[in-house]
């Protein structure tokens, strides 16, 4: 029972901190918030690649860092405390893990280096209009035709499909058995004829969501990852990775810090909001839960470090982490008071009033989705009930 | 004891409900919000013809002579349709201040114009530093010749973009946070020295930051007694909070109904998701949140109708409960709609955004909980 950092850990932390201070300039930060987001995040990821830190969770032989669990934890903590966004997960976290675990040598040697260098933008084609929580009921059909599959159907809620070079999809290759059988995991080049991307504007007034239509899209059979009909196993492994990422414990810590900074500047009839007892109690409640969640995460990491795979306990992290994210987003919105509703225009937000308010509104509105995506929190509770508590 | 609405109230309710259903469908509203003015002057004329703009005003000025319950009915129904035409800023705030603080002559000058739909109004009170403390006021009005000169800035003025006339809260004496020394002035929004920076809000409202640079007004512009505006403002704000709570109750009812309907039709795992007890209990909770909100609103209405001063504590409590329950209700509405709830196209998120703005207007739960504690635990 010990979480003290060793001398090497502390040296490592200083190294990470030093790099972030130097590389993550206000200029980079500003670009990431602009309409230039895609190029900005790709450029940032390329910097991490040059530093050799782009994929801490990959095995070293494929370009991972070979860090210990503690080092990974330190890295992640420093990243969020510096206000640096995590990498776009679809390539580097999701599909890469699947290719590493289930891909052919050809797939590994083609895709993995490109993912490391942020040469391809990936998106995730799981959900369909009729198949959200009940993902296994998916209907997008892939029929064998010689060396190819022909795909027909539609995916929805596909984040950043408008930027994507590739989409990893779950498709139905067999209808005869149980719905979990007959699903295949396949990689599709977004430039292929017959793919159409329709934008969906979300309640944060941004365009990140899309519907992706497939009309007789021809994809080489060699793009299947794992065995044909065994895509469900592949998909589930990926979801566990996705969930641990969504918890965002370190990001919540950073949010608490931001709240304290902002609330110290905000006054109510001459009294600092940060000194208001009602406000203090709410923030303290968040911090108490967050302290516990940090150690829940460490326990999960320790299990993983000992060779375990993130399993049902990743559901716990996802539920509690997203609840805390939403609680901090809500508090920040409240600090913004009247300004919380300001929509972005050409006007300088500083000239209007609160600089942080537009960001607060956006992350609050988008943040509603954290309890929906990656398997909704209700579905996570069903998973815990079934696999942890043994209930049917 | 009786919680029934009068026949007249029922008629007003039906008339607004019919307007929302027939003439204010979701696409129409979207087009209005996106239009240059962000509201429809035609609708405003219609509201005048239908008598809705006259509801809270005295009969001698052409009003309907309604009480707080009549106003509540109007706001609840407008809320259900997410009507963006500036009823709240023009009738409840601008009109409310004139009716309460204005001399006979001022009432005779302004109220018929409000009632006739000839003008739009706004109340300029928030300042950058003021947050929810109404008396925290930098803007000054200085005596000069036979009038006053106004200087300062007001922010997030509801209907600030379209308003023809403003009631401005300004300091005629005292220091920034003094409760005395505040005065109200009616100011022509087109007067020299009035500058507006207009911007849209997430709930479809158009607001403005308004600066006053050596704006000259005559003594006739002073509304009520010089230096004694705060009690008047507090009283109008009390009625305004009840009006907003009524709107919130209307919206919560709509969100609950829409969510219930959606879960009955959305199928996952081969069954309607409404068949999951996990979701059923959540919808029972939001139904209870709605009913509790309505009960406290009724208490505030009964007290206010009898004697506005009686309702003071309840109004703080109401703001606390509405804030909490509104968040609960719209949070569940989005969550139970899944991805659909996250889309701008669906109305769910828009109802949520209006509730958020209602929550912050004139103080959020945190603020009113403190005021409640101050007023009830102090003795
Ligand atoms: C912002 C955002 C980004 C997304 N990005 C992607 C992406 O990139 N790629 C992708 O493939 N998908 C993506 N998704 C889709 C996401 O995974 C689905 O929205 C999610 O799985 C829920 O499905 P649904 O929206 O169809 O809701 P539904 O499944 O219809 O659920 C509606 C409600 O019912 C509840 N519910 C359903 N079944 C049960 C049950 N058995 N017991 C109790 N409650 C239940 C849900 O929890 C939810 O509250 C994204 C979604 C959002 C909102
Ligand atoms: C102090 C006390 C006084 C009582 N007095 C009387 C009396 O005067 N006359 C009389 O006839 N009875 C009386 N009862 C009995 C009471 O009505 C039962 O305890 C009650 O109906 C629950 O039944 P149970 O104890 O068998 O619990 P169970 O029905 O076994 O329930 C156990 C738990 O499961 C939950 N549960 C059960 N079914 C569901 C479901 N479908 N969905 C979700 N959750 C569920 C329950 O809420 C409870 O938490 C009394 C009980 C108590 C505790």
CSV table of C-alpha atoms in Angstrom, one decimal, chain A:
chain,number,residue,atom,x,y,z
A,1,UNK,CA,0.0,0.0,0.0
A,2,UNK,CA,2.1,2.8,-1.2
A,3,UNK,CA,1.8,5.6,-3.8
A,4,UNK,CA,4.9,7.7,-3.1
A,5,UNK,CA,6.8,8.7,-6.2
A,6,UNK,CA,10.4,7.4,-6.5
A,7,UNK,CA,13.3,9.8,-7.3
A,8,UNK,CA,13.1,8.7,-10.9
A,9,UNK,CA,9.4,9.4,-11.0
A,10,UNK,CA,10.0,12.9,-9.7
A,11,UNK,CA,12.7,13.5,-12.3
A,12,UNK,CA,10.3,12.2,-14.9
A,13,UNK,CA,7.6,14.5,-13.7
A,14,UNK,CA,9.9,17.5,-14.0
A,15,UNK,CA,10.9,16.4,-17.5
A,16,UNK,CA,7.3,16.2,-18.6
A,17,UNK,CA,6.4,19.5,-17.0
A,18,UNK,CA,9.4,21.2,-18.6
A,19,UNK,CA,8.5,19.9,-22.0
A,20,UNK,CA,4.8,21.0,-21.8
A,21,UNK,CA,5.8,24.4,-20.6
A,22,UNK,CA,8.1,24.9,-23.5
A,23,UNK,CA,6.0,23.3,-26.3
A,24,UNK,CA,2.4,24.1,-25.4
A,25,UNK,CA,2.6,27.8,-26.0
A,26,UNK,CA,-0.4,30.2,-25.6
A,27,UNK,CA,-0.3,30.4,-29.4
A,28,UNK,CA,-0.9,26.6,-29.7
A,29,UNK,CA,-3.7,26.9,-27.1
A,30,UNK,CA,-5.4,29.7,-29.1
A,31,UNK,CA,-5.3,27.9,-32.3
A,32,UNK,CA,-6.9,24.8,-30.8
A,33,UNK,CA,-9.9,26.9,-29.8
A,34,UNK,CA,-10.2,28.5,-33.3
A,35,UNK,CA,-11.9,27.2,-36.4
A,36,UNK,CA,-8.5,25.8,-37.3
A,37,UNK,CA,-9.0,23.0,-34.8
A,38,UNK,CA,-8.1,20.1,-37.1
A,39,UNK,CA,-4.8,21.4,-38.2
A,40,UNK,CA,-4.0,22.7,-34.8
A,41,UNK,CA,-4.5,19.4,-33.0
A,42,UNK,CA,-2.7,17.5,-35.7
A,43,UNK,CA,0.3,19.9,-35.4
A,44,UNK,CA,0.3,19.4,-31.7
A,45,UNK,CA,0.2,15.6,-32.0
A,46,UNK,CA,3.1,15.8,-34.4
A,47,UNK,CA,5.1,17.6,-31.8
A,48,UNK,CA,4.3,14.8,-29.3
A,49,UNK,CA,5.3,12.3,-32.0
A,50,UNK,CA,8.7,14.0,-32.5
A,51,UNK,CA,9.1,13.9,-28.7
A,52,UNK,CA,8.4,10.2,-28.8
A,53,UNK,CA,5.4,10.6,-26.4
A,54,UNK,CA,2.5,10.3,-28.7
A,55,UNK,CA,1.4,6.8,-27.7
A,56,UNK,CA,2.2,6.0,-24.1
A,57,UNK,CA,-0.2,3.1,-24.0
A,58,UNK,CA,1.1,1.3,-27.1
A,59,UNK,CA,3.6,-1.6,-26.7
A,60,UNK,CA,7.1,-0.2,-27.1
A,61,UNK,CA,7.8,-2.3,-30.2
A,62,UNK,CA,5.1,-0.4,-32.1
A,63,UNK,CA,6.1,3.0,-31.0
A,64,UNK,CA,4.9,3.2,-27.4
A,65,UNK,CA,7.0,4.8,-24.7
A,66,UNK,CA,7.6,1.7,-22.5
A,67,UNK,CA,6.7,3.8,-19.4
A,68,UNK,CA,5.6,2.2,-16.1
A,69,UNK,CA,2.0,2.6,-15.0
A,70,UNK,CA,3.1,5.4,-12.6
A,71,UNK,CA,4.9,7.3,-15.4
A,72,UNK,CA,1.8,7.1,-17.6
A,73,UNK,CA,-0.2,8.4,-14.7
A,74,UNK,CA,2.2,11.2,-14.2
A,75,UNK,CA,2.2,12.1,-17.8
A,76,UNK,CA,-1.6,12.2,-18.0
A,77,UNK,CA,-1.8,14.3,-14.9
A,78,UNK,CA,0.7,16.8,-16.1
A,79,UNK,CA,-1.0,17.0,-19.4
A,80,UNK,CA,-4.4,18.0,-18.0
A,81,UNK,CA,-3.0,20.3,-15.3
A,82,UNK,CA,-1.3,22.2,-18.1
A,83,UNK,CA,-4.7,22.5,-19.8
A,84,UNK,CA,-3.6,20.4,-22.8
A,85,UNK,CA,-6.3,18.5,-24.6
A,86,UNK,CA,-5.9,14.7,-24.9
A,87,UNK,CA,-5.1,13.3,-28.3
A,88,UNK,CA,-7.9,12.6,-30.7
A,89,UNK,CA,-8.7,9.1,-29.5
A,90,UNK,CA,-10.2,7.5,-32.6
A,91,UNK,CA,-6.9,6.6,-34.2
A,92,UNK,CA,-4.3,6.7,-31.4
A,93,UNK,CA,-6.4,5.0,-28.7
A,94,UNK,CA,-9.2,3.1,-30.3
A,95,UNK,CA,-8.4,1.6,-33.6
A,96,UNK,CA,-4.7,1.3,-32.9
A,97,UNK,CA,-5.3,-0.9,-29.9
A,98,UNK,CA,-7.5,-3.1,-32.0
A,99,UNK,CA,-5.0,-3.4,-34.8
A,100,UNK,CA,-2.2,-4.2,-32.4
A,101,UNK,CA,-4.3,-6.9,-30.7
A,102,UNK,CA,-6.1,-8.4,-33.8
A,103,UNK,CA,-4.6,-6.9,-37.0
A,104,UNK,CA,-2.6,-8.7,-39.6
A,105,UNK,CA,1.1,-7.9,-40.1
A,106,UNK,CA,0.2,-5.9,-43.2
A,107,UNK,CA,-2.4,-3.9,-41.3
A,108,UNK,CA,0.1,-3.2,-38.6
A,109,UNK,CA,2.9,-2.1,-40.8
A,110,UNK,CA,0.7,0.1,-42.9
A,111,UNK,CA,-1.6,1.8,-40.4
A,112,UNK,CA,0.3,2.0,-37.1
A,113,UNK,CA,3.1,4.3,-38.4
A,114,UNK,CA,0.6,6.6,-40.1
A,115,UNK,CA,-1.4,6.8,-36.9
A,116,UNK,CA,1.6,7.6,-34.9
A,117,UNK,CA,2.5,10.5,-37.2
A,118,UNK,CA,-1.1,11.7,-37.3
A,119,UNK,CA,-1.2,11.3,-41.1
A,120,UNK,CA,-4.7,9.8,-41.0
A,121,UNK,CA,-7.8,11.1,-39.2
A,122,UNK,CA,-10.0,8.3,-38.0
A,123,UNK,CA,-13.6,8.1,-37.0
A,124,UNK,CA,-15.7,5.5,-35.2
A,125,UNK,CA,-18.6,3.9,-37.1
A,126,UNK,CA,-20.5,1.9,-34.5
A,127,UNK,CA,-23.8,3.6,-33.7
A,128,UNK,CA,-26.7,3.5,-36.1
A,129,UNK,CA,-30.1,5.3,-36.0
A,130,UNK,CA,-31.8,2.1,-34.7
A,131,UNK,CA,-28.8,0.8,-32.8
A,132,UNK,CA,-27.4,2.9,-30.0
A,133,UNK,CA,-27.4,1.2,-26.6
A,134,UNK,CA,-28.3,-2.0,-28.3
A,135,UNK,CA,-25.2,-1.8,-30.5
A,136,UNK,CA,-25.3,-5.5,-31.4
A,137,UNK,CA,-28.6,-5.0,-33.3
A,138,UNK,CA,-26.7,-3.0,-36.0
A,139,UNK,CA,-27.9,-3.5,-39.5
A,140,UNK,CA,-25.3,-1.9,-41.8
A,141,UNK,CA,-24.8,-4.8,-44.2
A,142,UNK,CA,-21.5,-6.0,-45.8
A,143,UNK,CA,-21.9,-8.7,-48.5
A,144,UNK,CA,-19.0,-10.7,-49.9
A,145,UNK,CA,-18.2,-10.1,-53.6
A,146,UNK,CA,-15.0,-11.8,-54.6
A,147,UNK,CA,-12.1,-10.1,-52.8
A,148,UNK,CA,-14.3,-7.3,-51.6
A,149,UNK,CA,-17.2,-6.5,-49.3
A,150,UNK,CA,-20.0,-4.3,-50.5
A,151,UNK,CA,-21.4,-2.1,-47.6
A,152,UNK,CA,-24.9,-0.6,-47.4
A,153,UNK,CA,-26.4,1.2,-44.6
A,154,UNK,CA,-25.9,4.2,-42.3
A,155,UNK,CA,-24.0,5.2,-39.2
A,156,UNK,CA,-24.9,8.1,-37.0
A,157,UNK,CA,-23.3,10.3,-34.3
A,158,UNK,CA,-20.0,9.8,-36.1
A,159,UNK,CA,-17.7,12.3,-34.4
A,160,UNK,CA,-15.5,14.3,-36.8
A,161,UNK,CA,-16.4,12.1,-39.8
A,162,UNK,CA,-16.1,15.4,-41.8
A,163,UNK,CA,-12.4,15.4,-41.2
A,164,UNK,CA,-11.8,11.6,-41.4
A,165,UNK,CA,-9.6,9.8,-43.9
A,166,UNK,CA,-10.6,6.4,-42.5
A,167,UNK,CA,-13.6,5.0,-40.6
A,168,UNK,CA,-13.6,1.8,-38.5
A,169,UNK,CA,-16.9,0.2,-38.8
A,170,UNK,CA,-19.0,-2.6,-37.3
A,171,UNK,CA,-21.0,-4.2,-40.1
A,172,UNK,CA,-23.3,-7.2,-40.3
A,173,UNK,CA,-21.9,-10.1,-42.4
A,174,UNK,CA,-24.3,-12.7,-41.2
A,175,UNK,CA,-27.9,-12.6,-40.1
A,176,UNK,CA,-28.5,-16.2,-39.2
A,177,UNK,CA,-27.4,-16.6,-35.6
A,178,UNK,CA,-27.4,-14.6,-32.4
A,179,UNK,CA,-27.2,-10.8,-33.1
A,180,UNK,CA,-23.7,-10.6,-31.5
A,181,UNK,CA,-22.5,-13.2,-34.0
A,182,UNK,CA,-22.2,-12.2,-37.6
A,183,UNK,CA,-20.7,-8.8,-36.8
A,184,UNK,CA,-17.4,-7.9,-38.5
A,185,UNK,CA,-14.9,-5.1,-37.8
A,186,UNK,CA,-13.7,-3.4,-41.0
A,187,UNK,CA,-11.6,-0.4,-42.0
A,188,UNK,CA,-13.0,1.8,-44.7
A,189,UNK,CA,-11.2,4.6,-46.7
A,190,UNK,CA,-13.5,7.6,-46.5
A,191,UNK,CA,-12.7,8.5,-50.0
A,192,UNK,CA,-14.4,5.4,-51.4
A,193,UNK,CA,-17.2,6.0,-53.8
A,194,UNK,CA,-20.7,5.7,-52.2
A,195,UNK,CA,-19.9,7.3,-48.8
A,196,UNK,CA,-21.8,10.5,-48.0
A,197,UNK,CA,-21.3,12.5,-44.8
A,198,UNK,CA,-24.2,14.6,-43.5
A,199,UNK,CA,-23.6,17.1,-40.7
A,200,UNK,CA,-25.5,17.1,-37.5
A,201,UNK,CA,-25.2,20.3,-35.4
A,202,UNK,CA,-25.2,19.7,-31.7
A,203,UNK,CA,-26.6,21.7,-28.8
A,204,UNK,CA,-23.3,23.4,-28.2
A,205,UNK,CA,-23.9,25.0,-31.7
A,206,UNK,CA,-20.9,23.1,-33.2
A,207,UNK,CA,-20.4,20.6,-35.9
A,208,UNK,CA,-18.7,17.5,-34.6
A,209,UNK,CA,-21.5,14.9,-35.2
A,210,UNK,CA,-22.4,13.4,-38.5
A,211,UNK,CA,-24.5,10.8,-40.2
A,212,UNK,CA,-22.5,8.6,-42.6
A,213,UNK,CA,-24.3,6.9,-45.4
A,214,UNK,CA,-23.0,3.9,-47.3
A,215,UNK,CA,-24.3,3.2,-50.8
A,216,UNK,CA,-22.7,0.1,-52.4
A,217,UNK,CA,-19.3,1.0,-50.9
A,218,UNK,CA,-16.7,-1.5,-52.1
A,219,UNK,CA,-14.1,-2.4,-49.5
A,220,UNK,CA,-11.2,-5.0,-49.8
A,221,UNK,CA,-11.7,-8.0,-47.6
A,222,UNK,CA,-8.2,-7.6,-46.4
A,223,UNK,CA,-9.4,-4.5,-44.4
A,224,UNK,CA,-11.3,-6.8,-42.0
A,225,UNK,CA,-9.6,-6.8,-38.5
A,226,UNK,CA,-9.8,-10.1,-36.7
A,227,UNK,CA,-12.0,-12.8,-38.2
A,228,UNK,CA,-15.1,-12.2,-40.2
A,229,UNK,CA,-18.1,-12.6,-37.9
A,230,UNK,CA,-16.0,-12.1,-34.8
A,231,UNK,CA,-16.2,-8.3,-34.8
A,232,UNK,CA,-18.2,-8.2,-31.5
A,233,UNK,CA,-15.2,-9.5,-29.5
A,234,UNK,CA,-13.0,-6.9,-31.2
A,235,UNK,CA,-15.5,-4.1,-30.6
A,236,UNK,CA,-15.9,-4.9,-26.9
A,237,UNK,CA,-12.2,-4.8,-26.2
A,238,UNK,CA,-12.1,-1.3,-27.8
A,239,UNK,CA,-15.1,0.0,-25.7
A,240,UNK,CA,-13.3,-0.8,-22.5
A,241,UNK,CA,-10.3,1.3,-23.7
A,242,UNK,CA,-12.7,4.1,-24.7
A,243,UNK,CA,-14.4,4.1,-21.3
A,244,UNK,CA,-11.3,4.5,-19.2
A,245,UNK,CA,-10.4,7.4,-21.4
A,246,UNK,CA,-13.7,9.1,-21.0
A,247,UNK,CA,-13.4,9.2,-17.2
A,248,UNK,CA,-11.0,12.1,-17.4
A,249,UNK,CA,-10.1,12.3,-13.8
A,250,UNK,CA,-7.1,14.5,-14.4
A,251,UNK,CA,-9.2,16.9,-16.4
A,252,UNK,CA,-11.7,17.2,-13.6
A,253,UNK,CA,-8.8,18.1,-11.3
A,254,UNK,CA,-7.9,20.9,-13.7
A,255,UNK,CA,-11.5,22.0,-13.9
A,256,UNK,CA,-11.6,22.4,-10.1
A,257,UNK,CA,-8.5,24.6,-10.3
A,258,UNK,CA,-10.1,26.8,-13.0
A,259,UNK,CA,-13.3,27.1,-11.0
A,260,UNK,CA,-11.3,28.3,-8.0
A,261,UNK,CA,-9.4,30.9,-10.1
A,262,UNK,CA,-12.5,32.2,-11.7
A,263,UNK,CA,-14.6,32.3,-8.6
A,264,UNK,CA,-11.9,34.3,-6.8
A,265,UNK,CA,-12.4,37.1,-9.3
A,266,UNK,CA,-16.2,37.0,-9.3
A,267,UNK,CA,-18.0,39.2,-6.8
A,268,UNK,CA,-21.5,39.4,-5.5
A,269,UNK,CA,-22.3,42.7,-3.9
A,270,UNK,CA,-18.7,43.0,-2.8
A,271,UNK,CA,-18.2,39.5,-1.6
A,272,UNK,CA,-16.0,37.1,-3.5
A,273,UNK,CA,-18.0,34.1,-4.8
A,274,UNK,CA,-15.2,31.8,-3.7
A,275,UNK,CA,-15.8,33.0,-0.1
A,276,UNK,CA,-19.6,32.3,-0.3
A,277,UNK,CA,-20.3,29.3,2.0
A,278,UNK,CA,-22.9,27.8,-0.3
A,279,UNK,CA,-20.5,27.9,-3.2
A,280,UNK,CA,-17.7,26.5,-1.1
A,281,UNK,CA,-19.8,23.5,0.0
A,282,UNK,CA,-20.7,22.6,-3.5
A,283,UNK,CA,-17.1,22.8,-4.7
A,284,UNK,CA,-15.9,20.8,-1.6
A,285,UNK,CA,-18.4,18.1,-2.4
A,286,UNK,CA,-17.0,17.7,-5.8
A,287,UNK,CA,-13.4,17.6,-4.5
A,288,UNK,CA,-14.2,14.9,-2.0
A,289,UNK,CA,-15.7,12.6,-4.6
A,290,UNK,CA,-12.8,13.5,-6.9
A,291,UNK,CA,-10.2,12.5,-4.4
A,292,UNK,CA,-11.8,9.1,-4.1
A,293,UNK,CA,-12.1,8.7,-7.8
A,294,UNK,CA,-8.5,9.4,-8.3
A,295,UNK,CA,-7.6,6.4,-6.2
A,296,UNK,CA,-10.3,4.3,-7.9
A,297,UNK,CA,-8.5,5.1,-11.1
A,298,UNK,CA,-5.1,4.2,-9.6
A,299,UNK,CA,-6.5,0.9,-8.4
A,300,UNK,CA,-7.6,0.2,-12.0
A,301,UNK,CA,-4.2,1.2,-13.3
A,302,UNK,CA,-2.5,-1.1,-10.9
A,303,UNK,CA,-4.7,-4.0,-12.0
A,304,UNK,CA,-3.8,-3.2,-15.6
A,305,UNK,CA,-0.1,-2.9,-14.8
A,306,UNK,CA,-0.3,-6.4,-13.3
A,307,UNK,CA,-1.4,-7.7,-16.6
A,308,UNK,CA,-5.2,-7.3,-16.2
A,309,UNK,CA,-7.4,-5.9,-18.9
A,310,UNK,CA,-9.7,-3.0,-18.2
A,311,UNK,CA,-13.0,-4.8,-17.6
A,312,UNK,CA,-16.3,-4.0,-15.9
A,313,UNK,CA,-14.5,-1.7,-13.4
A,314,UNK,CA,-13.9,0.7,-16.3
A,315,UNK,CA,-17.7,1.2,-16.1
A,316,UNK,CA,-17.4,2.6,-12.6
A,317,UNK,CA,-14.7,5.1,-13.7
A,318,UNK,CA,-16.8,6.1,-16.6
A,319,UNK,CA,-20.0,6.7,-14.5
A,320,UNK,CA,-18.3,8.6,-11.7
A,321,UNK,CA,-15.9,10.5,-13.9
A,322,UNK,CA,-18.6,11.8,-16.2
A,323,UNK,CA,-20.8,12.8,-13.3
A,324,UNK,CA,-18.0,14.8,-11.9
A,325,UNK,CA,-17.2,16.4,-15.3
A,326,UNK,CA,-20.8,17.5,-15.5
A,327,UNK,CA,-20.7,18.8,-11.9
A,328,UNK,CA,-17.7,21.0,-12.6
A,329,UNK,CA,-19.1,22.2,-15.9
A,330,UNK,CA,-22.3,23.2,-14.1
A,331,UNK,CA,-20.4,25.2,-11.5
A,332,UNK,CA,-18.5,27.1,-14.1
A,333,UNK,CA,-21.7,27.9,-15.9
A,334,UNK,CA,-23.1,29.3,-12.7
A,335,UNK,CA,-20.1,31.5,-12.1
A,336,UNK,CA,-20.7,33.0,-15.6
A,337,UNK,CA,-24.2,34.0,-14.4
A,338,UNK,CA,-25.9,36.1,-17.1
A,339,UNK,CA,-23.0,35.6,-19.4
A,340,UNK,CA,-23.5,31.8,-19.6
A,341,UNK,CA,-25.9,32.2,-22.5
A,342,UNK,CA,-23.6,34.3,-24.8
A,343,UNK,CA,-23.2,32.8,-28.2
A,344,UNK,CA,-20.0,33.3,-30.1
A,345,UNK,CA,-20.0,36.1,-32.6
A,346,UNK,CA,-17.4,38.4,-34.2
A,347,UNK,CA,-17.4,40.4,-31.0
A,348,UNK,CA,-14.5,40.1,-28.7
A,349,UNK,CA,-15.7,38.1,-25.7
A,350,UNK,CA,-13.5,40.2,-23.4
A,351,UNK,CA,-15.3,43.4,-24.6
A,352,UNK,CA,-18.6,41.7,-23.8
A,353,UNK,CA,-17.7,40.7,-20.3
A,354,UNK,CA,-16.5,37.3,-19.2
A,355,UNK,CA,-13.9,35.7,-21.3
A,356,UNK,CA,-14.4,32.2,-19.9
A,357,UNK,CA,-18.2,32.2,-20.4
A,358,UNK,CA,-18.3,31.1,-24.0
A,359,UNK,CA,-16.0,28.2,-23.3
A,360,UNK,CA,-18.0,27.4,-20.2
A,361,UNK,CA,-21.3,27.3,-22.2
A,362,UNK,CA,-19.8,25.1,-24.9
A,363,UNK,CA,-18.3,22.6,-22.6
A,364,UNK,CA,-21.4,22.5,-20.4
A,365,UNK,CA,-23.6,21.8,-23.4
A,366,UNK,CA,-21.4,19.3,-25.1
A,367,UNK,CA,-20.7,17.8,-21.7
A,368,UNK,CA,-24.2,16.5,-21.5
A,369,UNK,CA,-23.1,13.9,-24.0
A,370,UNK,CA,-20.5,12.3,-21.7
A,371,UNK,CA,-23.2,10.3,-19.9
A,372,UNK,CA,-24.6,9.2,-23.2
A,373,UNK,CA,-21.6,8.2,-25.4
A,374,UNK,CA,-19.2,5.4,-24.9
A,375,UNK,CA,-22.2,3.4,-23.7
A,376,UNK,CA,-24.6,5.5,-21.7
A,377,UNK,CA,-24.3,5.5,-17.9
A,378,UNK,CA,-27.5,3.5,-17.7
A,379,UNK,CA,-25.9,0.8,-19.8
A,380,UNK,CA,-22.7,1.0,-17.7
A,381,UNK,CA,-24.9,0.3,-14.6
A,382,UNK,CA,-26.5,-2.6,-16.4
A,383,UNK,CA,-22.9,-4.0,-17.1
A,384,UNK,CA,-21.9,-3.6,-13.4
A,385,UNK,CA,-25.2,-5.3,-12.3
A,386,UNK,CA,-24.6,-8.2,-14.6
A,387,UNK,CA,-20.9,-8.8,-14.6
A,388,UNK,CA,-19.9,-7.4,-11.2
A,389,UNK,CA,-22.9,-8.2,-9.0
A,390,UNK,CA,-23.9,-11.3,-11.0
A,391,UNK,CA,-27.5,-10.2,-11.6
A,392,UNK,CA,-29.5,-11.2,-14.6
